Every structure is written in structure tokens, then in C-alpha cells.
mmCIF file of C-alpha atoms in Angstrom:
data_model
loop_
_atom_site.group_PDB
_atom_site.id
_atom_site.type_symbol
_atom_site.label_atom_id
_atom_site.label_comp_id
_atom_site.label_asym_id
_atom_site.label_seq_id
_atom_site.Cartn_x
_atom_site.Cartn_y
_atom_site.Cartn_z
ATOM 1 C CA UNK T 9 -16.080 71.320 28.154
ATOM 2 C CA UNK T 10 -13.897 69.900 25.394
ATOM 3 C CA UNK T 11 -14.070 66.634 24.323
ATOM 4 C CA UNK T 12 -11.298 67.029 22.144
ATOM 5 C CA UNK T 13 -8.192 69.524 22.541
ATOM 6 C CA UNK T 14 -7.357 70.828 19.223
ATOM 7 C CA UNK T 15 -6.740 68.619 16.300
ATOM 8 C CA UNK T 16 -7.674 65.960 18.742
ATOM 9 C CA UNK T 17 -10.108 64.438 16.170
ATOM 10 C CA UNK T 18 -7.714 64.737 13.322
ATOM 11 C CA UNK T 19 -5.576 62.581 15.181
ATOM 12 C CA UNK T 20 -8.487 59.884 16.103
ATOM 13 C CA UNK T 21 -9.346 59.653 12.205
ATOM 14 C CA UNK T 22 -4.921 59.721 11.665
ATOM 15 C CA UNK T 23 -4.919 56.186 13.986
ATOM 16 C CA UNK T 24 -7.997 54.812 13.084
ATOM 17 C CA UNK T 25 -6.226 55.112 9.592
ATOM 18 C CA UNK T 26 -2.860 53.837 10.665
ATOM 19 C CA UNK T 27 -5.045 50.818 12.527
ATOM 20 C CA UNK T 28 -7.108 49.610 8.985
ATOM 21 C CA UNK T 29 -3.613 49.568 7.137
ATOM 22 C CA UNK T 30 -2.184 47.486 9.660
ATOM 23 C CA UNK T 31 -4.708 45.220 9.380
ATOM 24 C CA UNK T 32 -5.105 45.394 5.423
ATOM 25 C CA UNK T 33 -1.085 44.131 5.824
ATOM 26 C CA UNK T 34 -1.875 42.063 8.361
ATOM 27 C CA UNK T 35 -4.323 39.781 6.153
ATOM 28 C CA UNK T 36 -2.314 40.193 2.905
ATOM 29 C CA UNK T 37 0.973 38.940 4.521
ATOM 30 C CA UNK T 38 -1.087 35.919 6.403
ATOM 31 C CA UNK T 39 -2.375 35.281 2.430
ATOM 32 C CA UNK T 40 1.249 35.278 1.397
ATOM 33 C CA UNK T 41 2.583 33.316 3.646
ATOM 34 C CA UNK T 42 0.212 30.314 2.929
ATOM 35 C CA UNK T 43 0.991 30.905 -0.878
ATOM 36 C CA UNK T 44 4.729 30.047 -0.617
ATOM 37 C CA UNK T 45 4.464 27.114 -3.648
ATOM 38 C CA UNK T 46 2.948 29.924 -5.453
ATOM 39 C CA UNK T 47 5.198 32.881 -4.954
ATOM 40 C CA UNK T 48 8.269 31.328 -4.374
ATOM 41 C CA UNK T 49 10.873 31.839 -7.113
ATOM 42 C CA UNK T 50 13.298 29.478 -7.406
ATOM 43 C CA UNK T 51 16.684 29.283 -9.971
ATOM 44 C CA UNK T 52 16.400 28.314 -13.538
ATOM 45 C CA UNK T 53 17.612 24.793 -13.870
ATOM 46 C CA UNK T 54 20.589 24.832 -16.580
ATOM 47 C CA UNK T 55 19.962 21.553 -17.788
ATOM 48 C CA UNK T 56 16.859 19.204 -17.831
ATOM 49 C CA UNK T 57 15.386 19.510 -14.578
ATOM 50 C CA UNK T 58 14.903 15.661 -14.340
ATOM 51 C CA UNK T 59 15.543 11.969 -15.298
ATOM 52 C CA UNK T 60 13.394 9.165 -15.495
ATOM 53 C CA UNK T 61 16.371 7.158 -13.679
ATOM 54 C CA UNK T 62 15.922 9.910 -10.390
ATOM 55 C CA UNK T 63 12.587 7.203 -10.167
ATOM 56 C CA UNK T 64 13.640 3.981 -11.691
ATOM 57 C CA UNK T 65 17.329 3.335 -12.044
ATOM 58 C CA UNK T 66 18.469 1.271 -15.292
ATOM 59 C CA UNK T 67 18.716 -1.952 -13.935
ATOM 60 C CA UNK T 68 15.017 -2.126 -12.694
ATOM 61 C CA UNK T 69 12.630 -4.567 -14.349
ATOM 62 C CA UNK T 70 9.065 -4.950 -14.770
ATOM 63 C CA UNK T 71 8.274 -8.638 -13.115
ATOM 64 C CA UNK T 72 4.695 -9.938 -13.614
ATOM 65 C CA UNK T 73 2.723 -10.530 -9.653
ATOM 66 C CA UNK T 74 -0.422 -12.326 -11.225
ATOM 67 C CA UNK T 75 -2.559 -12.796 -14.249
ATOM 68 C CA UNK T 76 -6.174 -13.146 -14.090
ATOM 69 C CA UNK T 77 -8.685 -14.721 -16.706
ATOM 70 C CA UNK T 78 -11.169 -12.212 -17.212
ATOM 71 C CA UNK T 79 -12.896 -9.282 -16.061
ATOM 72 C CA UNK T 80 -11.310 -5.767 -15.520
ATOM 73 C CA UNK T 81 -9.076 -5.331 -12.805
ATOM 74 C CA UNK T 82 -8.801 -2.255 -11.360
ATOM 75 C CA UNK T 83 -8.086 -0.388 -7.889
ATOM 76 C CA UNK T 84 -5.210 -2.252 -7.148
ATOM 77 C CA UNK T 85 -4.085 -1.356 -3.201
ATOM 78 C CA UNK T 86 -2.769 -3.286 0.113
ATOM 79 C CA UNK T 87 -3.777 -3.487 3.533
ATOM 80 C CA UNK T 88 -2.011 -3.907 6.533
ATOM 81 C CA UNK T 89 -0.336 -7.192 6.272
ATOM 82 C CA UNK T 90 0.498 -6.510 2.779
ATOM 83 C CA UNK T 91 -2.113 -8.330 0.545
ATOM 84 C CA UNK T 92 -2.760 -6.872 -2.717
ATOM 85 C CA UNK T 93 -6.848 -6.508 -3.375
ATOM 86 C CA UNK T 94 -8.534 -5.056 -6.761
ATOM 87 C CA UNK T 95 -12.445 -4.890 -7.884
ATOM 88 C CA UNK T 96 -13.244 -5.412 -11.445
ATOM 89 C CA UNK T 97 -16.342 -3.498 -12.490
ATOM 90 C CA UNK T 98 -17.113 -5.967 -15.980
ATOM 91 C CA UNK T 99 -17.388 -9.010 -13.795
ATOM 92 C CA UNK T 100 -18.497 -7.371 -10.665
ATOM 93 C CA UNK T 101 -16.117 -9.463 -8.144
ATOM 94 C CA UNK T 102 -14.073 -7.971 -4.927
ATOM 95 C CA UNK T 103 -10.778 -9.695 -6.111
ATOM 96 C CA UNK T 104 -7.321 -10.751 -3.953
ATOM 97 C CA UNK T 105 -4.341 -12.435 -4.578
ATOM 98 C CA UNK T 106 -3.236 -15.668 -3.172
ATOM 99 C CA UNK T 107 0.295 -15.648 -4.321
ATOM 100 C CA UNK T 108 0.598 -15.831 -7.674
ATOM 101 C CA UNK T 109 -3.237 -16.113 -8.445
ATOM 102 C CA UNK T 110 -5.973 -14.185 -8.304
ATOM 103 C CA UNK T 111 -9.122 -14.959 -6.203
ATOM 104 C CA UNK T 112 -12.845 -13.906 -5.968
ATOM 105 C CA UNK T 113 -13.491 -12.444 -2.511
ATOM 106 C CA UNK T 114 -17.462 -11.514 -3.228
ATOM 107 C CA UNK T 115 -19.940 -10.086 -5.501
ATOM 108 C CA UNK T 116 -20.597 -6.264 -6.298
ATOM 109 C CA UNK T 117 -22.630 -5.167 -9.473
ATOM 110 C CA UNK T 118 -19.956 -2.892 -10.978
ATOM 111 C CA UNK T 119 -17.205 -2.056 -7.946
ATOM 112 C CA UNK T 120 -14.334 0.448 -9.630
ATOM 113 C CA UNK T 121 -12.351 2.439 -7.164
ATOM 114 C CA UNK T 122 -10.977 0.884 -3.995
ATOM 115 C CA UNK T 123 -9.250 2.194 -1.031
ATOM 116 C CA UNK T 124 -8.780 1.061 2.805
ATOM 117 C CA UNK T 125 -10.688 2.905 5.619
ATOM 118 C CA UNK T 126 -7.862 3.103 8.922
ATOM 119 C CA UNK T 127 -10.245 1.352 10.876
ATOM 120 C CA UNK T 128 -9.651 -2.130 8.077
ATOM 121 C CA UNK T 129 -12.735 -1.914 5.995
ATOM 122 C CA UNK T 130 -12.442 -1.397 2.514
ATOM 123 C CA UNK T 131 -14.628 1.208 0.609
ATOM 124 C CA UNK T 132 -15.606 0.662 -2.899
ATOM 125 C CA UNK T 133 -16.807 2.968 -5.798
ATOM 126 C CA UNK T 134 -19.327 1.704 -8.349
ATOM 127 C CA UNK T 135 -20.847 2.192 -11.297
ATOM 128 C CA UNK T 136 -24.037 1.646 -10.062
ATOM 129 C CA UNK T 137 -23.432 5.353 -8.114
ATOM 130 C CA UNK T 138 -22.912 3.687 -4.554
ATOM 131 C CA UNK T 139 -19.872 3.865 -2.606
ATOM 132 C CA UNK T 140 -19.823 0.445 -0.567
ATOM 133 C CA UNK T 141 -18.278 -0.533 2.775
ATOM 134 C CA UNK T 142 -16.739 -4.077 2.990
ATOM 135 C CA UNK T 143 -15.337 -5.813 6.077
ATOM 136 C CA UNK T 144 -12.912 -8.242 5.302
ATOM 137 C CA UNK T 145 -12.925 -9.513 9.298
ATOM 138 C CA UNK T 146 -16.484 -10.283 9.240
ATOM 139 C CA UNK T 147 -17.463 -10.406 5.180
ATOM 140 C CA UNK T 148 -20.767 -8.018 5.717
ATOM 141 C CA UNK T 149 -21.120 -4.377 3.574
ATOM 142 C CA UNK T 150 -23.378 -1.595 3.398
ATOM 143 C CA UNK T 151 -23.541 1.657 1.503
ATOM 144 C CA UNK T 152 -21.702 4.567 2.957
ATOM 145 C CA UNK T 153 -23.136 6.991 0.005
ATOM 146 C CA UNK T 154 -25.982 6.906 -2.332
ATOM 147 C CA UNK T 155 -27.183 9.950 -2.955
ATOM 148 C CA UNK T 156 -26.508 13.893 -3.165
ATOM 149 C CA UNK T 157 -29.068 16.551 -2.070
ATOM 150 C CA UNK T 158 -31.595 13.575 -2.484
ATOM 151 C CA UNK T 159 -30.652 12.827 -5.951
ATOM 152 C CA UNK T 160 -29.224 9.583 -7.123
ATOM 153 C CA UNK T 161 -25.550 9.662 -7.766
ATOM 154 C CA UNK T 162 -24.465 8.969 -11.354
ATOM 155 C CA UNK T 163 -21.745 6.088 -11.520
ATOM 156 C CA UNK T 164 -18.821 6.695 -9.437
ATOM 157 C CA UNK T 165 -14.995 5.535 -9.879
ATOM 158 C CA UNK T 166 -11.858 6.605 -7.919
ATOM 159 C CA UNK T 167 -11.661 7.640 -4.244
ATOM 160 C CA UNK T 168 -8.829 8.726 -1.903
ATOM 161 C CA UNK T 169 -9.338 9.425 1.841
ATOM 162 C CA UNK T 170 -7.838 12.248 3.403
ATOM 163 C CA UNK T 171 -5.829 12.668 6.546
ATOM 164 C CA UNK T 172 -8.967 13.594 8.625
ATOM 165 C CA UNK T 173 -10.923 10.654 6.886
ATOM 166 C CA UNK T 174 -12.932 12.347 4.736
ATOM 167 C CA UNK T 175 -13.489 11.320 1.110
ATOM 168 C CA UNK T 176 -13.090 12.340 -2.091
ATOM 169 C CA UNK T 177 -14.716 10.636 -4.967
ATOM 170 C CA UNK T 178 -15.031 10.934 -8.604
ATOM 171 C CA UNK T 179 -18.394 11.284 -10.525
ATOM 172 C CA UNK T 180 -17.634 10.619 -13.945
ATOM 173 C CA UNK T 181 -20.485 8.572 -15.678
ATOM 174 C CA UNK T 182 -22.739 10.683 -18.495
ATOM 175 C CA UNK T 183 -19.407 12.937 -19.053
ATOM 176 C CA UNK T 184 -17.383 13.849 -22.108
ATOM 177 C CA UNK T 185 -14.748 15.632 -23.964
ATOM 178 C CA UNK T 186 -17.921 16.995 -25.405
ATOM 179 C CA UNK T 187 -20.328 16.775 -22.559
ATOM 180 C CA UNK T 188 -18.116 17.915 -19.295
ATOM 181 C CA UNK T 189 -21.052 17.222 -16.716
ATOM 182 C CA UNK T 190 -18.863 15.290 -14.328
ATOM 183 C CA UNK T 191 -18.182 15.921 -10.304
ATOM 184 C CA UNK T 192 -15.983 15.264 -7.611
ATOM 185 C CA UNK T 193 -18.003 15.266 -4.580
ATOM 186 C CA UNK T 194 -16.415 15.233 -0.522
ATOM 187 C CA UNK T 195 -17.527 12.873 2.014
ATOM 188 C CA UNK T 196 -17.090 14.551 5.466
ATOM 189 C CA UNK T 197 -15.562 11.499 7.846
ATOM 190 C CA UNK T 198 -19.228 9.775 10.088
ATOM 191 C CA UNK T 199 -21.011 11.262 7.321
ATOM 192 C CA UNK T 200 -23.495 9.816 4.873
ATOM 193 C CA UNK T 201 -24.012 13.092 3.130
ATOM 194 C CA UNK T 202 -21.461 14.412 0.285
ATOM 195 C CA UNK T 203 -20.356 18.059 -0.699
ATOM 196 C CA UNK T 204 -19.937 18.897 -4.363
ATOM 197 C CA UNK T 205 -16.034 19.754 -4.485
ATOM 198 C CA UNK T 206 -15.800 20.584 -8.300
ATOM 199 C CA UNK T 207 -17.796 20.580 -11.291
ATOM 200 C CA UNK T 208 -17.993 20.824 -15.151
ATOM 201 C CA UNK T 209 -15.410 17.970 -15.637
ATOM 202 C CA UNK T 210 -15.222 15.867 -18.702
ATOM 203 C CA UNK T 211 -15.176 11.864 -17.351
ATOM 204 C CA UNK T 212 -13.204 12.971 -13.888
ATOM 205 C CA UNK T 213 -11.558 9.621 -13.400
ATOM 206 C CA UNK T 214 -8.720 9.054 -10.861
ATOM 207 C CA UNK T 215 -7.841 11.142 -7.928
ATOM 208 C CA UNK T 216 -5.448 11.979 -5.741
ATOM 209 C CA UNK T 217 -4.227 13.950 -2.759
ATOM 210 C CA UNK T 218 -0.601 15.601 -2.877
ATOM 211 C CA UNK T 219 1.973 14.849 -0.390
ATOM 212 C CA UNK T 220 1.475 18.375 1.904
ATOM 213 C CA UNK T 221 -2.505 17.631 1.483
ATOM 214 C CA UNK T 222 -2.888 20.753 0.053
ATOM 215 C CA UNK T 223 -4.312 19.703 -3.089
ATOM 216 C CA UNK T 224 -6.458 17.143 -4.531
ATOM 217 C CA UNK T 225 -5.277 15.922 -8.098
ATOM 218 C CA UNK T 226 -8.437 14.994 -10.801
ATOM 219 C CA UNK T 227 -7.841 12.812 -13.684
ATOM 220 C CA UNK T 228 -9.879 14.635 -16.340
ATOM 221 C CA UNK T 229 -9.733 11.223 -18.696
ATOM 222 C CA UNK T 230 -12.104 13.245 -21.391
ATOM 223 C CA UNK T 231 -9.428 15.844 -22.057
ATOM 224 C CA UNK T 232 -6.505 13.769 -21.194
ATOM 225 C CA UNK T 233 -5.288 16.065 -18.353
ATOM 226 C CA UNK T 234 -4.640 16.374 -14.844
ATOM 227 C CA UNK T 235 -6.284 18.816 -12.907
ATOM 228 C CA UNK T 236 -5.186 20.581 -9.496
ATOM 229 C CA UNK T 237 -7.639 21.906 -7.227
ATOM 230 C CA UNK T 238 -7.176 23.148 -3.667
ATOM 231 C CA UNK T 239 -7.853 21.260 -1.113
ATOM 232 C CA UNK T 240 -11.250 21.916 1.350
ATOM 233 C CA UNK T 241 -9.013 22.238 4.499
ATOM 234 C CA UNK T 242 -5.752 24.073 2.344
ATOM 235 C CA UNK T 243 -4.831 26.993 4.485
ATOM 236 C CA UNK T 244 -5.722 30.452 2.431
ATOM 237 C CA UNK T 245 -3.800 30.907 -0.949
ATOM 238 C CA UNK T 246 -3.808 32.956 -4.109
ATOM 239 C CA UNK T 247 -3.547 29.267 -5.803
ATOM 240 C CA UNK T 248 -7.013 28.447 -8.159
ATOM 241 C CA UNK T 249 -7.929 25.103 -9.786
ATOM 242 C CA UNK T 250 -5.285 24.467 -12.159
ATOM 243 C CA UNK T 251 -4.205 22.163 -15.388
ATOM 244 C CA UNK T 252 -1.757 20.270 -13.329
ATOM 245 C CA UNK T 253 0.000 18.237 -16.549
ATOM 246 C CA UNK T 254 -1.444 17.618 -20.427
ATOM 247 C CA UNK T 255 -0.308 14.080 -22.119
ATOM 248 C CA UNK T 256 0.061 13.009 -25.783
ATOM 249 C CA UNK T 257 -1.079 10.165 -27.149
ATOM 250 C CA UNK T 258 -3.090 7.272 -25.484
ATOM 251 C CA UNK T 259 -7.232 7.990 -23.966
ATOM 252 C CA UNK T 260 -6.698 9.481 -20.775
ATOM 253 C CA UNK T 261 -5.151 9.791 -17.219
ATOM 254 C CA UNK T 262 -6.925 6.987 -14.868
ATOM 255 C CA UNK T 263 -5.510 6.321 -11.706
ATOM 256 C CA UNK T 264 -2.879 8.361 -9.589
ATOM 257 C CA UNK T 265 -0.197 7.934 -6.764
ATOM 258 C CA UNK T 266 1.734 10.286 -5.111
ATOM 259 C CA UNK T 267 5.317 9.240 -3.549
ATOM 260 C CA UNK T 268 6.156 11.188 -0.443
ATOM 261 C CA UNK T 269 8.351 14.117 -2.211
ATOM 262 C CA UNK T 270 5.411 15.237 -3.795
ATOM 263 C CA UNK T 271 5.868 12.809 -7.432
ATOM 264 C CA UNK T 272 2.480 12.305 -9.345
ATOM 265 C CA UNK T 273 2.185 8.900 -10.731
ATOM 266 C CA UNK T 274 -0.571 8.616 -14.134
ATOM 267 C CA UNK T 275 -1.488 5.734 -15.141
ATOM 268 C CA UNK T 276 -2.197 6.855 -18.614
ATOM 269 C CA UNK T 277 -4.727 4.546 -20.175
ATOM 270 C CA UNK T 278 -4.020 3.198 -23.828
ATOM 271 C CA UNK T 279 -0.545 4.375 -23.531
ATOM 272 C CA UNK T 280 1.015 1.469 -21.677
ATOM 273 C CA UNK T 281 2.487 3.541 -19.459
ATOM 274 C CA UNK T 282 2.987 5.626 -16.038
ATOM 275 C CA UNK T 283 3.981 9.555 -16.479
ATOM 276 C CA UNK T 284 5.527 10.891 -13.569
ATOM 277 C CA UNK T 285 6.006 14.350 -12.458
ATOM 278 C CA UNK T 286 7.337 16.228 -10.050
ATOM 279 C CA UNK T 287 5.325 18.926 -7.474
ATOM 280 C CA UNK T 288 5.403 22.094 -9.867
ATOM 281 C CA UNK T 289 3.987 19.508 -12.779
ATOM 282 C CA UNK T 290 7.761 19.049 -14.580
ATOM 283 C CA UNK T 291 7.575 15.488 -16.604
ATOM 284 C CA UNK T 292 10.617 13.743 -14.604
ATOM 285 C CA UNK T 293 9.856 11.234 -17.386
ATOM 286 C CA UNK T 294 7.456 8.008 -18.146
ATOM 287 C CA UNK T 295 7.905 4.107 -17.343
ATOM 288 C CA UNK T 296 6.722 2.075 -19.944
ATOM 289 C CA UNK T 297 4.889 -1.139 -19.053
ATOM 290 C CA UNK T 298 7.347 -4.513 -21.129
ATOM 291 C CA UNK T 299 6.515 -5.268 -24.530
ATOM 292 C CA UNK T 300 4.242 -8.126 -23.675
ATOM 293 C CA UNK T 301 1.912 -6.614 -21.883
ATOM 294 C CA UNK T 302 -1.190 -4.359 -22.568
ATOM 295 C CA UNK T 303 -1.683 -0.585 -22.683
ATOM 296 C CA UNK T 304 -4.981 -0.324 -20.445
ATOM 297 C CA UNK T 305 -3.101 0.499 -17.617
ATOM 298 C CA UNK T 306 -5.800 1.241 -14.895
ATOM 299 C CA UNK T 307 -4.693 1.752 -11.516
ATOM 300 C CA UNK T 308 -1.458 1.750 -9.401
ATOM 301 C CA UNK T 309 0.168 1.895 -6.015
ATOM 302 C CA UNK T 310 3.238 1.615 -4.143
ATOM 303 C CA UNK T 311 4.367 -1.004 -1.135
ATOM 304 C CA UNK T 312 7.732 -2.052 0.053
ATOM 305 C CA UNK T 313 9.712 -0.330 -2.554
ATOM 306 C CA UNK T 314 7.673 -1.351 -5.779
ATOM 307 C CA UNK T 315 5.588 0.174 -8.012
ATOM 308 C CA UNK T 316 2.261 -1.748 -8.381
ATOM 309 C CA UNK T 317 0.248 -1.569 -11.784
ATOM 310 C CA UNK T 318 -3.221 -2.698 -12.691
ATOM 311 C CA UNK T 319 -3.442 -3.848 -16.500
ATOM 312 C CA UNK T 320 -6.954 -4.667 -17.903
ATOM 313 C CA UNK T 321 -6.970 -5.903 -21.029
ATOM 314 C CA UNK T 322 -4.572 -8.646 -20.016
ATOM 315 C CA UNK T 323 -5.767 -8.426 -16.631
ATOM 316 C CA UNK T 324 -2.639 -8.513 -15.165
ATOM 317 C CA UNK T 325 -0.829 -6.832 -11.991
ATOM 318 C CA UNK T 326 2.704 -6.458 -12.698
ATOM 319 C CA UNK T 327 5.651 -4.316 -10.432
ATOM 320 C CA UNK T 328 8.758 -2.354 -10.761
ATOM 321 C CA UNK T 329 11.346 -1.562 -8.126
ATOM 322 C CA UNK T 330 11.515 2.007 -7.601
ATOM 323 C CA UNK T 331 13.599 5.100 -5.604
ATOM 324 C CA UNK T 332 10.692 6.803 -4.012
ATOM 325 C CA UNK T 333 8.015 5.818 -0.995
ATOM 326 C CA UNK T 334 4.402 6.180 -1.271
ATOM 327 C CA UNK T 335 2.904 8.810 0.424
ATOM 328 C CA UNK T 336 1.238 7.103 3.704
ATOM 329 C CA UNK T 337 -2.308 6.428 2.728
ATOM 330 C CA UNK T 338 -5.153 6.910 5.118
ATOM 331 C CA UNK T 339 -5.790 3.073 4.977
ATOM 332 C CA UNK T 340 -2.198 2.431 6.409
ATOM 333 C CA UNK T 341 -2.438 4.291 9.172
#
């Protein structure tokens, strides 16, 4: 008997054929459709494709919050009922202020990077190459990292938490224009043990996640750039680690903010200033801090309306009214 009737197996080897190409368009089209920010074309802009005043309008001013007497403030950010809190790594003191003034909170040996935790503790990075967990309810801490593959971590800086409550955290300490050693590691949420997320950095610095979570933006201080690198839970994309936006002038990018159209704030250290641009990395345009004040700007964030700065040589927080919303941070949720 016949297994086949004539040309029977032709047409077996003709579907199996039609079968891989639908699949082979299947996978290519899913690819495509989660690279719409890369494929999409859009029209030329006939003019400039932004103004400065799209983020600050002319009649905003810079007003001064609080000024404090030494140290290094940095990691400037608010909790829940509003309070502003910073770390300086030179003095090593958890800092908040009390209206106008600025208060020690506790001792840290060199805290950096700070950002709230949803569940009200705040997590610090620190030069020391600990990440540390502080409770302002109950005033006790412990260290949520110390080490990767049971090495010692070098001395840390920025963080940002995800939506899922993971975190992402700079490595920058040993690192150089000349000697790009740095990392950016990722701490899985209820986990004490990081991932390496990127490598061969020169001084990674500040970091950020965009508005659509999709990528994670590195300040790569060394080569005064911002870098753009995919996100671990980005759906599939043709888009690759990318140099996100190159300054002039100044050190280096430090820390970053994203409003919640997709804007990329950088405080750009020795410059005095904040460079802002827009989701495909167009300068909309910089906001430069008054004349009396310093150019270390360090860190920054937004709340109700205002653009918060962190400036270190004068240690001084000082805020401008602007048009766009923070992104909602983790620590706000």
C-alpha cells in the first residue's frame, strides 16, 4: 500500500516550507513591533525642534530652599509627605531639611546615592561599596548589598528602583576616561545578590530609568556622556546600548531625572547647569543654575511642580518652577 499518492511527499516538504516561513514572519514582525521607537519615521521638523521655555517659561526663577555649612550634598529626593532628604559622602551624614535648614539625621562612612524603597525605607549607595537600608520610622539599617559573585563591590554611587522593585546601581570607583573598568550591576527585588547589567564604563555615575521603562540611562561622567541601554525586562527590540547625548564643557553628567513625557534631566557637573532632552536625545535646551551659586551641580529631582537641585560646593539645594511632572518614582508609590 501507498503511503503517499503521487507527489504526496512533494506536497508535505511544499507545507512544511510554507509552515517555517510563517513562522520566520511570525518572529520578525513580533521583533518589529516591539521596535516601534526604533523604526518609526517621523516628519522632519522645519524649524528647531525645541525651546528651553517648552520646560521653563521666562518668568521662572531659581529661589534658594537651604544652605548647608559643609560637606557634599548629594541625592537630593522626597518621601511621602514631602520632606526633602540628601547624604553627603565627605562628611558621611544622612541629611534632611527642617525648613529652611539643613539637619543631620545619622552617620554613614561615605553615603552617595539615595532613593526611597515603596515600602518607606530609604536605600543608600556608598563609597565604601555597600548599598544601605535606613528606616526613618524606627532609625535602624542594614546592608541590602555587599558583594558580587563573592567579591567585594568597589564604591558605589547612584541608584534608581524600577517598577518591579528591582535596583539598578552604579559602580564607578577605580574608573576613568582612561581606565573604563566601571559597572552597573541589577538588584533583583528580596534579593541580596546583584547581576552585572553593563560593563567597560568610564566612572558610570548617575542613572536613570526612562518614562516607558524601557531603558535605563548611565551617566558615563569619564567621557562626559549619557549612555542608553535596554532595559532587563524591555520587550524584544533591534535597539543596542547607545550614546544617548554628548555635552561640552564642564566634567561630566552626574545625576538624572526623567519627567513623565520621556525629558532627561543632567545635572552636568562643573557646568552649573541642567541639560535637558527630549526621548530621541534632541537638546530641548539647558537651565542654568543664578549667578551666585556654584557649578557642582550633583543631583536633582522633581516634586509639586519644581525642579529640585543639589549644589556641592556651596552646598546648597535650590528650585525652579517648571512645565513638566516627574516620572512617578518607585519610592512614591
Amino acid at each position: 500500500m501507498y503511503l503517499f499518492k503521487k507527489g504526496g511527499v512533494g506536497n508535505v516538504k511544499k507545507k512544511g516550507l510554507i509552515g517555517l516561513i510563517l513562522v520566520v514572519i511570525f518572529v520578525v514582525t513580533a521583533v518589529l513591533v516591539g521596535a516601534n521607537s526604533v523604526k518609526e519615521t517621523k516628519p522632519v521638523p522645519s524649524g528647531e525642534r525645541h525651546d528651553i521655555s517648552e520646560i521653563v517659561t521666562a518668568k521662572a526663577e531659581w529661589e534658594k530652599v537651604a544652605a548647608g555649612e559643609e560637606g557634599f550634598m548629594e541625592g537630593v529626593n522626597f518621601d511621602r509627605e514631602g520632606d526633602i532628604w540628601m547624604v553627603s559622602p565627605m562628611s558621611g551624614e544622612l541629611l534632611k531639611v527642617e525648613g529652611e535648614e539643613i539637619q543631620h539625621v545619622e552617620e554613614f562612612p561615605s553615603p552617595v546615592g539615595a532613593k526611597f524603597h515603596k515600602d518607606g525605607r530609604l536605600f543608600m549607595t556608598d563609597l565604601t561599596g555597600v548599598i544601605h537600608a535606613y528606616d526613618p520610622e524606627t532609625g535602624e539599617s542594614e546592608i541590602a548589598v555587599s558583594t558580587y559573585e563573592g567579591e567585594p563591590l568597589n564604591g558605589l554611587n547612584d541608584l534608581v528602583f524600577d517598577e518591579a522593585g528591582g535596583l539598578y546601581f552604579t559602580e564607578p570607583m577605580g574608573s576613568s576616561a582612561t581606565h573604563p573598568v566601571g559597572r552597573v550591576f541589577y538588584l533583583p527585588a528580596d534579593s541580596t545578590e546583584p547581576e552585572l547589567f553593563a560593563e567597560n564604563i568610564a566612572y558610570p555615575n548617575g542613572v536613570a530609568i526612562s518614562a516607558d521603562g524601557n531603558r535605563v540611562y548611565i551617566s558615563e561622567f569619564g567621557k562626559n556622556r549619557v549612555l542608553a541601554v535596554p532595559a532587563l525586562n524591555a520587550p524584544p527590540s533591534p535597539e543596542t546600548p547607545f550614546v544617548f547625548g554628548h555635552y561640552e564643557g564642564g566634567i561630566g553628567p552626574d545625576g538624572l531625572a526623567v519627567d513623565a513625557e520621556g525629558n532627561l534631566y543632567i545635572a552636568h557637573f562643573q557646568a552649573g547647569e541642567i541639560v535637558v532632552q527630549d526621548a530621541n536625545g534632541f537638546t530641548s535646551g539647558t537651565i542654568r543654575l543664578p549667578e551666585n551659586a556654584g557649578t557642582f551641580t550633583t543631583n536633582l529631582a522633581f516634586h509639586d511642580g519644581y525642579l529640585y537641585i543639589t549644589e556641592s560646593s556651596k552646598n546648597e539645594v535650590w528650585r525652579i518652577e517648571v512645565e513638566k511632572e516627574g516620572v512617578p518614582l518607585y519610592g512614591r508609590q
